[in-house]
Amino acid sequence: MKNASKPQGCTNLKLRQLGRMVTRHYDHYMSEVGLKNTQYALLSHVVKLGPIRPGDLAKRMQMDASTLTRNLQPMAAQGWLRVGAGENARSRLVEATAAGHAIRAEGQRAWKAAQLALNERLGMECVLALHDLLDTCIASLDEETSDATTH
Amino acid sequence: MKNASKPQGCTNLKLRQLGRMVTRHYDHYMSEVGLKNTQYALLSHVVKLGPIRPGDLAKRMQMDASTLTRNLQPMAAQGWLRVGAGENARSRLVEATAAGHAIRAEGQRAWKAAQLALNERLGMECVLALHDLLDTCIASLDEETSDATTH
DNA sequence: CCTATTTAGTTGTATCTACAAAGGTTGCAG
DNA sequence: CTGCAACCTTTGTAGATACAACTAAATAGG
């Protein structure tokens, strides 16, 4: 017994609206340590994935390569990460500096507070269900993109 | 029997990642009629909510007032909508022009194709569940914002 | 009436986002 | 070795997003 046979409204609209709300929520907390939500996400990925090529990082974050180039710039200017030479002359490697690790640790505390507050506001059940669903959707769209269905 | 007692990962990250993917999907379809996903959303709201004040429209869309001011500009320049005088000298009214109604109708066809394709890619069950959850979350965060709990 | 506060909208500034195109690099075919 | 295709990243351009500060106008007190 379905809720409705056809989805009501626009998936994109709802995603973006909630996205704006949640992003504002996180940014409010992250601002205490001088980070944007996006910068914390990027820094965390760089810390975890070690020296990594921009293109690979962009793919992991489901982000356009040119967007990544742009997002790296303010963070490199802050000295939080470094975009060095890769194997080839045409590839590069991104890695976090000591300052980057430090601020990421600070950011993690702010992030935890933000996530806890959000869990509180939405209810744990809701957040768990949302995470599962978002993960499923991301995986679905991702596998089609990389076209790995055939082998 | 829960999936886990604490949510794994970052709600904001997942939302933004899926948001980027889905926005790209819609923009791909909307580009056929020369609209961005955001512009279609904005235009639809203006068409539906009739002449409306910028502030009210921003609240409806969970968007900062200054963001709305900026987003209106390219659309007004295209002649799709008009920002006219309101009751007071300090308030204004936004409404769609004839050209706005026309392109919104075209956009609607593109939107339908995009939504159908997304339903296909994610599966109807998944989209329905996602819509319900997004609506619930938006409503939760919204009621706290408007602080309507006390009376 | 006049000032203080609140309200409505815009501007300054900074970042995020992505498509199209450009600039080099690598690798392969001939 | 030469030329061309494929690859990796950055630039050009345009729009989305929001906080802080600003302008202007309505409103409340006195």
Short mmCIF file of C-alpha atoms in Angstrom, two decimals, chain B residues 14-132:
data_model
loop_
_atom_site.label_atom_id
_atom_site.label_comp_id
_atom_site.label_asym_id
_atom_site.label_seq_id
_atom_site.Cartn_x
_atom_site.Cartn_y
_atom_site.Cartn_z
CA LYS B 14 25.20 13.78 2.04
CA LEU B 15 22.55 16.37 1.34
CA ARG B 16 24.93 18.55 -0.59
CA GLN B 17 26.38 15.68 -2.57
CA LEU B 18 22.99 14.39 -3.63
CA GLY B 19 21.90 17.97 -4.19
CA ARG B 20 24.73 18.54 -6.64
CA MET B 21 23.95 15.34 -8.51
CA VAL B 22 20.24 15.99 -8.74
CA THR B 23 20.68 19.64 -9.64
CA ARG B 24 22.97 18.66 -12.51
CA HIS B 25 20.36 16.16 -13.65
CA TYR B 26 17.59 18.77 -13.72
CA ASP B 27 19.76 21.47 -15.24
CA HIS B 28 20.60 19.12 -18.07
CA TYR B 29 16.91 18.91 -18.96
CA MET B 30 16.07 22.53 -18.22
CA SER B 31 18.87 23.83 -20.41
CA GLU B 32 16.79 22.87 -23.44
CA VAL B 33 14.49 25.77 -22.69
CA GLY B 34 17.18 28.10 -21.38
CA LEU B 35 16.29 27.92 -17.70
CA LYS B 36 18.32 27.00 -14.64
CA ASN B 37 16.67 24.70 -12.12
CA THR B 38 16.64 27.53 -9.63
CA GLN B 39 15.05 29.93 -12.06
CA TYR B 40 12.30 27.49 -12.87
CA ALA B 41 11.63 26.98 -9.19
CA LEU B 42 11.52 30.70 -8.57
CA LEU B 43 9.33 31.41 -11.57
CA SER B 44 6.90 28.66 -10.57
CA HIS B 45 6.57 30.11 -7.12
CA VAL B 46 5.94 33.58 -8.48
CA VAL B 47 3.32 32.27 -10.91
CA LYS B 48 1.55 30.28 -8.22
CA LEU B 49 1.74 32.78 -5.39
CA GLY B 50 0.66 35.66 -7.57
CA PRO B 51 1.96 39.13 -6.83
CA ILE B 52 3.96 38.56 -3.67
CA ARG B 53 6.37 40.53 -1.57
CA PRO B 54 10.04 39.57 -1.83
CA GLY B 55 10.31 38.90 1.88
CA ASP B 56 7.37 36.52 1.91
CA LEU B 57 8.65 34.73 -1.16
CA ALA B 58 12.07 34.31 0.42
CA LYS B 59 10.48 32.78 3.53
CA ARG B 60 8.44 30.36 1.44
CA MET B 61 11.53 29.21 -0.38
CA GLN B 62 13.65 29.02 2.76
CA MET B 63 16.01 31.48 1.16
CA ASP B 64 17.81 34.52 2.45
CA ALA B 65 16.19 37.79 1.38
CA SER B 66 19.39 39.02 -0.19
CA THR B 67 19.72 35.81 -2.18
CA LEU B 68 16.26 36.38 -3.56
CA THR B 69 17.09 39.95 -4.57
CA ARG B 70 20.07 38.64 -6.51
CA ASN B 71 18.20 35.74 -8.10
CA LEU B 72 15.41 38.01 -9.30
CA GLN B 73 17.79 40.21 -11.27
CA PRO B 74 18.71 37.93 -14.20
CA MET B 75 15.07 36.94 -14.52
CA ALA B 76 13.82 40.50 -14.52
CA ALA B 77 16.50 41.30 -17.10
CA GLN B 78 15.09 38.50 -19.27
CA GLY B 79 11.64 40.05 -18.90
CA TRP B 80 10.19 36.99 -17.22
CA LEU B 81 9.07 38.85 -14.13
CA ARG B 82 8.60 42.31 -12.78
CA VAL B 83 9.43 43.79 -9.39
CA GLY B 84 6.89 46.57 -8.95
CA ALA B 85 5.71 48.82 -6.16
CA GLY B 86 3.81 47.38 -3.22
CA GLU B 87 1.39 49.08 -0.80
CA ASN B 88 4.04 50.93 1.07
CA ALA B 89 6.93 52.81 -0.40
CA ARG B 90 9.28 50.36 1.29
CA SER B 91 7.59 47.16 0.11
CA ARG B 92 7.46 45.66 -3.37
CA LEU B 93 5.52 43.09 -5.32
CA VAL B 94 6.94 40.44 -7.60
CA GLU B 95 4.84 39.06 -10.44
CA ALA B 96 5.34 37.05 -13.61
CA THR B 97 5.04 38.70 -17.01
CA ALA B 98 3.40 37.13 -20.06
CA ALA B 99 6.83 36.02 -21.22
CA GLY B 100 7.35 34.57 -17.77
CA HIS B 101 4.18 32.51 -17.97
CA ALA B 102 5.17 31.32 -21.42
CA ILE B 103 8.63 30.13 -20.52
CA ARG B 104 7.37 28.62 -17.33
CA ALA B 105 5.01 26.45 -19.41
CA GLU B 106 7.94 25.34 -21.54
CA GLY B 107 9.96 24.75 -18.43
CA GLN B 108 7.23 22.61 -17.00
CA ARG B 109 7.55 20.17 -19.88
CA ALA B 110 11.30 19.96 -19.38
CA TRP B 111 10.79 19.56 -15.66
CA LYS B 112 8.37 16.68 -16.15
CA ALA B 113 10.88 14.88 -18.34
CA ALA B 114 13.58 15.42 -15.74
CA GLN B 115 11.38 14.20 -12.90
CA LEU B 116 10.29 11.12 -14.82
CA ALA B 117 13.88 10.27 -15.69
CA LEU B 118 14.86 10.68 -12.06
CA ASN B 119 12.00 8.48 -10.88
CA GLU B 120 13.25 5.90 -13.34
CA ARG B 121 16.86 6.11 -12.20
CA LEU B 122 16.14 6.01 -8.48
CA GLY B 123 12.99 3.92 -8.49
CA MET B 124 9.56 5.19 -7.56
CA GLU B 125 9.66 3.74 -4.05
CA CYS B 126 12.86 5.56 -3.34
CA VAL B 127 11.64 8.88 -4.66
CA LEU B 128 8.39 8.64 -2.73
CA ALA B 129 10.23 7.84 0.48
CA LEU B 130 12.67 10.65 -0.14
CA HIS B 131 9.93 13.20 -0.73
CA ASP B 132 8.16 12.22 2.46
#
